[in-house]
PDB file of N, CA and C in Angstrom:
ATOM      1  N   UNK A  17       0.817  -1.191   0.000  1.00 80.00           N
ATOM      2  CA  UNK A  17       0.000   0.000   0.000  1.00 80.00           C
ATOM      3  C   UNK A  17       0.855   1.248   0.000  1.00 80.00           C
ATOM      4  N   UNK A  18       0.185   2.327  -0.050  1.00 91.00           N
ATOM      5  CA  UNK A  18       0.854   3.901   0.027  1.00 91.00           C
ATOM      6  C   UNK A  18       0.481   4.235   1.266  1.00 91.00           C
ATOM      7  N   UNK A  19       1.544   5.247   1.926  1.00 95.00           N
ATOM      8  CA  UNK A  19       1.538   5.949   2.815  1.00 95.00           C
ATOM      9  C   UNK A  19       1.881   6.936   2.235  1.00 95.00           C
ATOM     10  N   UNK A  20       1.036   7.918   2.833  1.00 97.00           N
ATOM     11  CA  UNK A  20       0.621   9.331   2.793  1.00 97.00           C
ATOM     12  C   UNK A  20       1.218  10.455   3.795  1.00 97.00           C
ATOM     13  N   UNK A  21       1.933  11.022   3.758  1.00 98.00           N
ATOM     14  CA  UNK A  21       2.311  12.638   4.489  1.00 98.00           C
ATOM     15  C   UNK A  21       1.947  13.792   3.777  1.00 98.00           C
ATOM     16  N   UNK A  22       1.324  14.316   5.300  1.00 98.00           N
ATOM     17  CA  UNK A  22       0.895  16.106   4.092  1.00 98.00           C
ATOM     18  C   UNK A  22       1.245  17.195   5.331  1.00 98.00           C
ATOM     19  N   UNK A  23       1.690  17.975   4.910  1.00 98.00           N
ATOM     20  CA  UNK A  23       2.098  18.770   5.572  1.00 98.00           C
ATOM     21  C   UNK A  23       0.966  20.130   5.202  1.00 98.00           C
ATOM     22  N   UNK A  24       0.726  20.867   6.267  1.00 98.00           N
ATOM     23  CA  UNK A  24      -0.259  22.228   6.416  1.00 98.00           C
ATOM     24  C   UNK A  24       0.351  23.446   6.727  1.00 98.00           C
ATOM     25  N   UNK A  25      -0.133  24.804   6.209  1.00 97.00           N
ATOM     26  CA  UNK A  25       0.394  25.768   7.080  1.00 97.00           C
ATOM     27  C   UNK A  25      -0.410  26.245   7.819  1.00 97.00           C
ATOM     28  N   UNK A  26       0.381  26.455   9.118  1.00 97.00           N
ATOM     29  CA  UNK A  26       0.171  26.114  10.697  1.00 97.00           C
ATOM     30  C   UNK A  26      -1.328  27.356  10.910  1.00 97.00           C
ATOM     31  N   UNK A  27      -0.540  28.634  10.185  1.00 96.00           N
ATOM     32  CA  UNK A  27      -1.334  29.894  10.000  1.00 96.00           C
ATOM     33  C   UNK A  27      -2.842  30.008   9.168  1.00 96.00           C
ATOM     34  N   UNK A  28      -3.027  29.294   7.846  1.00 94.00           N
ATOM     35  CA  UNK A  28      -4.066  29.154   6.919  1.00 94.00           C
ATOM     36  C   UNK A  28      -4.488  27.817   7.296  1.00 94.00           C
ATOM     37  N   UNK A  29      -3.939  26.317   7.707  1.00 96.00           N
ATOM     38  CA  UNK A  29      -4.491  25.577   7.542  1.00 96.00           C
ATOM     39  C   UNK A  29      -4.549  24.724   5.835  1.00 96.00           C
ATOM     40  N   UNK A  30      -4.022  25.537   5.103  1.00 97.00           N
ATOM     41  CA  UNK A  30      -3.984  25.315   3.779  1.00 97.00           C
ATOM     42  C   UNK A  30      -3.057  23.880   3.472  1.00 97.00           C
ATOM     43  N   UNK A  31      -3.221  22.711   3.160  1.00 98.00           N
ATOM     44  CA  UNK A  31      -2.270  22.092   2.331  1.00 98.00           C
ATOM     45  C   UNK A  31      -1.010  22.499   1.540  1.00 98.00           C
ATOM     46  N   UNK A  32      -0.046  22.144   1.850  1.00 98.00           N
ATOM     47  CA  UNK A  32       0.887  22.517   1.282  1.00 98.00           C
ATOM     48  C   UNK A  32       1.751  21.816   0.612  1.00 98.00           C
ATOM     49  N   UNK A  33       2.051  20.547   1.194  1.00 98.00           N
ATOM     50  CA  UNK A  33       2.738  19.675   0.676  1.00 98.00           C
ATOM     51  C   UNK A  33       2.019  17.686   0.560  1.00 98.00           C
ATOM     52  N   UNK A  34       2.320  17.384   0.193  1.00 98.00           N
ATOM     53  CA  UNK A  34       1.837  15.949   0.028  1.00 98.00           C
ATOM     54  C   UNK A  34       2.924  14.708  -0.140  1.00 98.00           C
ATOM     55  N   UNK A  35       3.576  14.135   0.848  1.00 97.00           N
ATOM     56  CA  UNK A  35       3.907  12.860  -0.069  1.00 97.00           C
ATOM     57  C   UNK A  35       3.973  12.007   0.140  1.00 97.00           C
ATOM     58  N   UNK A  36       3.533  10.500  -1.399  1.00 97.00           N
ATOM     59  CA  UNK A  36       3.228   9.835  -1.026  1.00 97.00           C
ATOM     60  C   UNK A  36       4.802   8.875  -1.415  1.00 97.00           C
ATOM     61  N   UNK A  37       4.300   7.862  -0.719  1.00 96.00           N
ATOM     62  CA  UNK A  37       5.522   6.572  -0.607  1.00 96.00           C
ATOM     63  C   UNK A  37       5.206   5.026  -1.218  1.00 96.00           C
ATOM     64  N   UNK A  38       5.506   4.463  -1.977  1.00 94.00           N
ATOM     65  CA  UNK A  38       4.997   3.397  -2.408  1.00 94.00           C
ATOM     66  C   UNK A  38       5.969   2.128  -2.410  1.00 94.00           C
ATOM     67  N   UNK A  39       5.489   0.748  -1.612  1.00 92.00           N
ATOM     68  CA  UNK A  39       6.763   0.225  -1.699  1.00 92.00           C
ATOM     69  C   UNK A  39       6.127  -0.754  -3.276  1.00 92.00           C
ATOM     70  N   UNK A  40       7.479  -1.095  -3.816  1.00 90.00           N
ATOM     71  CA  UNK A  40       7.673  -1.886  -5.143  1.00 90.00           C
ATOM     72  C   UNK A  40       8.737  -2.935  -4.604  1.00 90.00           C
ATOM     73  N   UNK A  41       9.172  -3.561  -5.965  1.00 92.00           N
ATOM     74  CA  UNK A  41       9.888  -4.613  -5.426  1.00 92.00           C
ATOM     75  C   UNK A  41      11.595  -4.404  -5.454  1.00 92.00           C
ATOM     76  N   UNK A  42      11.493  -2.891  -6.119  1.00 90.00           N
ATOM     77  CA  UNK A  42      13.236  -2.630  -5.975  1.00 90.00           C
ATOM     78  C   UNK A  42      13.012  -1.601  -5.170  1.00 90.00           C
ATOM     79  N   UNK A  43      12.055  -1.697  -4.272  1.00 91.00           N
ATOM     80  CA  UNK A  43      12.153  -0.231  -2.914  1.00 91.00           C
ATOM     81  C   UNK A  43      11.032   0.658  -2.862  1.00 91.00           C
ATOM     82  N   UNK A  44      11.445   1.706  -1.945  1.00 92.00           N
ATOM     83  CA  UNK A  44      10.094   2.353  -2.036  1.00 92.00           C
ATOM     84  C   UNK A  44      10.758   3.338  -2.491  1.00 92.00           C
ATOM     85  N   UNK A  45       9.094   4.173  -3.205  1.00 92.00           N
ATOM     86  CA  UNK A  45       9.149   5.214  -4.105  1.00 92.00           C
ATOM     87  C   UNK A  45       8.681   6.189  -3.360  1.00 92.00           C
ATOM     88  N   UNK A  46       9.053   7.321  -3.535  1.00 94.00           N
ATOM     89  CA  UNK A  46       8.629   8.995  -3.287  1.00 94.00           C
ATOM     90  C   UNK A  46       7.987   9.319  -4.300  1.00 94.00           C
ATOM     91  N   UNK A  47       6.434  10.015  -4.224  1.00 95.00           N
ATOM     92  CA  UNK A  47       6.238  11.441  -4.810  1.00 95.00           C
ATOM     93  C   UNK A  47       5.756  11.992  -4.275  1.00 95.00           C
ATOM     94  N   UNK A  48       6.554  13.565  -4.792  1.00 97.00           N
ATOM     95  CA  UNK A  48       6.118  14.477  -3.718  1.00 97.00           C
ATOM     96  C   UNK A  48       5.243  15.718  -4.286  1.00 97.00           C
ATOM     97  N   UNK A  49       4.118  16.071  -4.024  1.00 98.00           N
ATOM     98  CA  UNK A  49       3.383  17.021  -4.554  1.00 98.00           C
ATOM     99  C   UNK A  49       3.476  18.000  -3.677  1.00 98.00           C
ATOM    100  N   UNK A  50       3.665  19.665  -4.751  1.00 98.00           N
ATOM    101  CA  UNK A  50       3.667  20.836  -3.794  1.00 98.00           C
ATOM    102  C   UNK A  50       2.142  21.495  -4.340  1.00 98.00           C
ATOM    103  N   UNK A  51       1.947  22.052  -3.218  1.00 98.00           N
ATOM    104  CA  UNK A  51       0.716  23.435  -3.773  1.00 98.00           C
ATOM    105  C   UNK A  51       1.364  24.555  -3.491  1.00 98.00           C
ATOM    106  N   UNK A  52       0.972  25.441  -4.100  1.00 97.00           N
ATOM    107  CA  UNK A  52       1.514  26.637  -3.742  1.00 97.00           C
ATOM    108  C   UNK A  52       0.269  27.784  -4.861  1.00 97.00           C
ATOM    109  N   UNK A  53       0.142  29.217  -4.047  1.00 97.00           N
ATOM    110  CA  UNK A  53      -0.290  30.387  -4.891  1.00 97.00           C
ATOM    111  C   UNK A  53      -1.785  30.030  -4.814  1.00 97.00           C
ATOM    112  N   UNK A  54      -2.109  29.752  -3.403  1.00 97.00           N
ATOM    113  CA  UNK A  54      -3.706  29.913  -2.915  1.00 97.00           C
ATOM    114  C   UNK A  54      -4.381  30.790  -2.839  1.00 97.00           C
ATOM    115  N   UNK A  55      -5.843  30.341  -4.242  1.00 95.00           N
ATOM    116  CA  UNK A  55      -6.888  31.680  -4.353  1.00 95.00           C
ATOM    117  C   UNK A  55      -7.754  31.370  -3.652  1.00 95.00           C
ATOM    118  N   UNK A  56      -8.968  32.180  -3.048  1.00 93.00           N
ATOM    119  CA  UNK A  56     -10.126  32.113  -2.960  1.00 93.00           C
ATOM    120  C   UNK A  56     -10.940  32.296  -4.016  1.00 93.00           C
ATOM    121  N   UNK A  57     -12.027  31.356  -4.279  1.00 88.00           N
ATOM    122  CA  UNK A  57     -13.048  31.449  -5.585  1.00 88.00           C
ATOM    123  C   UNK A  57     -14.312  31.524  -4.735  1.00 88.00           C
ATOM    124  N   UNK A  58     -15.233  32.003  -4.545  1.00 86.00           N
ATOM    125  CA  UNK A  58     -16.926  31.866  -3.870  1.00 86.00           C
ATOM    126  C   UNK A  58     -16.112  31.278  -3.319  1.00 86.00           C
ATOM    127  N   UNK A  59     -15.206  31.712  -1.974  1.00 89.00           N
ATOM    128  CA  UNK A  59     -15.310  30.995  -0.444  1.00 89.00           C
ATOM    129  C   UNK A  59     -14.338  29.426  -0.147  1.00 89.00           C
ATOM    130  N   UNK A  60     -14.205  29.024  -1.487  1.00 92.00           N
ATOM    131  CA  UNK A  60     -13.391  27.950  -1.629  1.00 92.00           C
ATOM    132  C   UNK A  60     -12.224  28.338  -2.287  1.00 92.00           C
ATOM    133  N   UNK A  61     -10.999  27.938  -1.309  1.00 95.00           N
ATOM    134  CA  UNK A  61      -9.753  28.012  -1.726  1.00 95.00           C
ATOM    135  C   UNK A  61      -8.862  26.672  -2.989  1.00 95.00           C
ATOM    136  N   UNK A  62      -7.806  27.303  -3.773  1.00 96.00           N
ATOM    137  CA  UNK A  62      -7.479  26.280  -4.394  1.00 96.00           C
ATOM    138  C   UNK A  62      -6.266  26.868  -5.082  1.00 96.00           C
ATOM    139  N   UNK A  63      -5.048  25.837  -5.045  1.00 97.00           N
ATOM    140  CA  UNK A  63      -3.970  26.154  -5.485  1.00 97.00           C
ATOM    141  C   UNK A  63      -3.575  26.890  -6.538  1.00 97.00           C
ATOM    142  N   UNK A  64      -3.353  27.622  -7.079  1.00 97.00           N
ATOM    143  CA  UNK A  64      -3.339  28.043  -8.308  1.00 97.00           C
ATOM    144  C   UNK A  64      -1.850  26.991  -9.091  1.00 97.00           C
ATOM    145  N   UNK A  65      -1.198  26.570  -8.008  1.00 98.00           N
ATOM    146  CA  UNK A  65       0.289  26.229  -8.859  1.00 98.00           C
ATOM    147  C   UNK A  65       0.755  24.630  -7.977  1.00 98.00           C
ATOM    148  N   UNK A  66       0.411  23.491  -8.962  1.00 98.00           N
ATOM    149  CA  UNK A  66       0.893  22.466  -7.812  1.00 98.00           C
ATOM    150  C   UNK A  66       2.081  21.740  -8.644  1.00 98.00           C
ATOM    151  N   UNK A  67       2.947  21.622  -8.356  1.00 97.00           N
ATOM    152  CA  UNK A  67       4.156  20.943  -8.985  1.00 97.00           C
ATOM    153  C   UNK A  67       4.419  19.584  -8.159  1.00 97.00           C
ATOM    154  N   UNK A  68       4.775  18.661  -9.204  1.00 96.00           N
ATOM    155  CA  UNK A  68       4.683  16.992  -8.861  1.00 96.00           C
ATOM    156  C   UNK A  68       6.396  16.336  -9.066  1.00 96.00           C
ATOM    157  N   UNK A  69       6.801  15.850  -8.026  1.00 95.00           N
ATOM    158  CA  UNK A  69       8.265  15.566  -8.238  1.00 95.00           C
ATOM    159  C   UNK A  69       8.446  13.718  -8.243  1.00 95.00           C
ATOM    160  N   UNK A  70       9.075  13.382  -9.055  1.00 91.00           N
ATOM    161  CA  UNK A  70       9.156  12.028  -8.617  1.00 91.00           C
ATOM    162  C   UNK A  70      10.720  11.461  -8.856  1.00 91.00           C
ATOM    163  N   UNK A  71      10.976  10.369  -8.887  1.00 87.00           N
ATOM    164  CA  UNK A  71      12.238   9.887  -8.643  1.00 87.00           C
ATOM    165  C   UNK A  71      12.977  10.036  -9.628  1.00 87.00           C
ATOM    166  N   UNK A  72      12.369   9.744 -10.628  1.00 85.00           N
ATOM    167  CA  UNK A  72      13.429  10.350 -11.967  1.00 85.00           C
ATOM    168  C   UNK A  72      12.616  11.649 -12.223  1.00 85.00           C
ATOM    169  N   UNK A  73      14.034  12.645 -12.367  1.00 79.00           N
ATOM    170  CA  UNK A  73      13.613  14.186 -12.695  1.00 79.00           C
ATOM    171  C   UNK A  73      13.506  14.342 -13.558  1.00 79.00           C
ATOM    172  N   UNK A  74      13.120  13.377 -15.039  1.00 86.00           N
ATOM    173  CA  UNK A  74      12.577  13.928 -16.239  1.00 86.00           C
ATOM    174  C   UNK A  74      10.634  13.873 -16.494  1.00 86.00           C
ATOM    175  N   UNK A  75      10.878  13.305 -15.496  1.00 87.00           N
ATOM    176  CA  UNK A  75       8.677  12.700 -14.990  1.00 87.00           C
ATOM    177  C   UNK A  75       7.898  13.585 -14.296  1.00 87.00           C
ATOM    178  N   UNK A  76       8.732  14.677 -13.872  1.00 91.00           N
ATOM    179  CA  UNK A  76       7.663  15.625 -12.664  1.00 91.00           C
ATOM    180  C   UNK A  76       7.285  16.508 -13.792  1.00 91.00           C
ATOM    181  N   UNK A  77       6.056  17.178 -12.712  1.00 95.00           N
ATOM    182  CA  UNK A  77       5.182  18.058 -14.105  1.00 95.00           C
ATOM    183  C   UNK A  77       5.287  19.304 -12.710  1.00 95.00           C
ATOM    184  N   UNK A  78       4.417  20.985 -13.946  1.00 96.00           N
ATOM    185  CA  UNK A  78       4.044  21.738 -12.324  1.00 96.00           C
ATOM    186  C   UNK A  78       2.945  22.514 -13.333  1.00 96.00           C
ATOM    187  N   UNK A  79       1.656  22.447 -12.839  1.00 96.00           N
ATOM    188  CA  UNK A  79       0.351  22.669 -13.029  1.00 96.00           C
ATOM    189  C   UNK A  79       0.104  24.230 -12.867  1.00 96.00           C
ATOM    190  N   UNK A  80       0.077  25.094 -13.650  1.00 97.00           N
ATOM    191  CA  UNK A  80      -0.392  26.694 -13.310  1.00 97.00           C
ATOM    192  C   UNK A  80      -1.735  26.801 -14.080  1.00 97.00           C
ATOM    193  N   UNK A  81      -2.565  27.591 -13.200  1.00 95.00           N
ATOM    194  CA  UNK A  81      -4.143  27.656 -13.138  1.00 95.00           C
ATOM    195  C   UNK A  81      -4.239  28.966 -13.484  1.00 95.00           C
ATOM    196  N   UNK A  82      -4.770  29.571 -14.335  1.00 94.00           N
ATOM    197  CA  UNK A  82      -5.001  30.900 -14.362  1.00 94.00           C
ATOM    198  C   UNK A  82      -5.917  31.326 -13.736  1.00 94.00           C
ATOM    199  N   UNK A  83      -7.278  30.001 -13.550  1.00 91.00           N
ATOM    200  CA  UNK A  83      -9.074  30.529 -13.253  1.00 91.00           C
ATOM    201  C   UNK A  83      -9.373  29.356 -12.615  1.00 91.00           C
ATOM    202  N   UNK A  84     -10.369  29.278 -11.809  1.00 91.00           N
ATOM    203  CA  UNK A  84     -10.868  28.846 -11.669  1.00 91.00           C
ATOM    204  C   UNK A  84     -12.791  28.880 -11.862  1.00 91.00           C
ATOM    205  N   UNK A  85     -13.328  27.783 -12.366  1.00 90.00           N
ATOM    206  CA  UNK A  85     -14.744  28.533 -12.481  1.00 90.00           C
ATOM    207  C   UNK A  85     -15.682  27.494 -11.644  1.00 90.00           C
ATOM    208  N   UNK A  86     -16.388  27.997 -10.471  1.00 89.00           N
ATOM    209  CA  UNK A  86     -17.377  26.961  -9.839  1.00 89.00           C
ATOM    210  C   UNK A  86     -18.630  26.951 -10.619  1.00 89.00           C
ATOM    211  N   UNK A  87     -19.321  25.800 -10.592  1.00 90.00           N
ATOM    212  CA  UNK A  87     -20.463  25.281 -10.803  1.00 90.00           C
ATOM    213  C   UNK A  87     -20.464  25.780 -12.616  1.00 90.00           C
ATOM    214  N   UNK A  88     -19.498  25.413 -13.191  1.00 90.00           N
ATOM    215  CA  UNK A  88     -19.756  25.673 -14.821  1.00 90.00           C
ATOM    216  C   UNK A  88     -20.410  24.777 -15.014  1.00 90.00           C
ATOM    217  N   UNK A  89     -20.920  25.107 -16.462  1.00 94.00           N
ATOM    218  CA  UNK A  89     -21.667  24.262 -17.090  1.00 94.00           C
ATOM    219  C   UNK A  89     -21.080  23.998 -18.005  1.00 94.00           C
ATOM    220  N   UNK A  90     -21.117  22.496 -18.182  1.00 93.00           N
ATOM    221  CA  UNK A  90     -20.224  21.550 -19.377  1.00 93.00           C
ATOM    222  C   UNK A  90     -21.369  20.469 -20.261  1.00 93.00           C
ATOM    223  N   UNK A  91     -21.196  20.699 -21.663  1.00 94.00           N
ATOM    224  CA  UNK A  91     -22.043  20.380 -22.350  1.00 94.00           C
ATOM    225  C   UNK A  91     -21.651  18.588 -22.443  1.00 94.00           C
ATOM    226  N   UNK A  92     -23.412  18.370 -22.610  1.00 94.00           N
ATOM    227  CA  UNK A  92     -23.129  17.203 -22.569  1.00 94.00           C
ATOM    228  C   UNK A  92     -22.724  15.890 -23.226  1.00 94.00           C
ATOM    229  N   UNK A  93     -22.377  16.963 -24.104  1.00 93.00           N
ATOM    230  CA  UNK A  93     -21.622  16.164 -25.612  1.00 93.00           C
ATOM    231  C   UNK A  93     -20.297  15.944 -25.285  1.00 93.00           C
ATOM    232  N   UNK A  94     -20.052  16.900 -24.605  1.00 93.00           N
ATOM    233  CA  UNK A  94     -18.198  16.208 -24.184  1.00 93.00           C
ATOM    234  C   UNK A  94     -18.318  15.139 -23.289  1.00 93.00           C
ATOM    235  N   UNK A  95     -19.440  14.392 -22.905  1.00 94.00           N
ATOM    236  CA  UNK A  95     -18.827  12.875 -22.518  1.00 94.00           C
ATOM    237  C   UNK A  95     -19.645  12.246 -23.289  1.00 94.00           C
ATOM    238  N   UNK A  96     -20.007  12.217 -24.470  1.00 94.00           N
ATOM    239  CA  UNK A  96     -20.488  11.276 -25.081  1.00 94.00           C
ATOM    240  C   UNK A  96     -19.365   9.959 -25.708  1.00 94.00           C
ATOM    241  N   UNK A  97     -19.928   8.965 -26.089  1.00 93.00           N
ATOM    242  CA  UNK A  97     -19.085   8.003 -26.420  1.00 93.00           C
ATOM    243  C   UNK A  97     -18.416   7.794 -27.473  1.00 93.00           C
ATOM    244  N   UNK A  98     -17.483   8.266 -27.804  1.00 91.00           N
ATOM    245  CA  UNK A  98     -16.669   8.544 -29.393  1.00 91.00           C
ATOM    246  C   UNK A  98     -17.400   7.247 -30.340  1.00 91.00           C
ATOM    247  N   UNK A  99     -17.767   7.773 -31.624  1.00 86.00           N
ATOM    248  CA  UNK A  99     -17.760   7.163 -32.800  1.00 86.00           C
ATOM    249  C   UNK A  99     -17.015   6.565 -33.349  1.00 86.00           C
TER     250      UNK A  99
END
């Protein structure tokens, strides 16, 4: 299984860090997820910037959000079942 660490700041309460641990059969693995650049949207907070690190440094990604939009509306053709 995975084990999980997340670290908070002490002041906001906000998530900040995440990581998880996975054992395999040549060891255990690290990844470590950051958040960082917390907006408020209607009352709910959310990272604007989360960057993902893993054991080989050509695999991590880092996620920048310009917007966020609550309760959009998404048509319902984008989950239809491809032809």
């Amino acid at each position: 299984g995975a084990r999980h660490r997340l670290w908070f700041n002490t002041t906001t309460g906000l998530l900040m860090r995440e990581v998880i641990t996975r054992e395999t059969p040549i060891g255990i693995i690290p990844q470590q997820t950051d958040f960082e650049q917390w907006m408020s949207t209607g009352g709910t907070a959310f990272p604007m910037k989360v960057r993902t690190s893993l054991v080989d440094p050509w695999v991590g990604s880092t996620r920048q959000y310009t917007d966020v939009v609550l309760d959009a509306k998404v048509d319902d053709a984008a989950f239809a079942k491809p032809k």
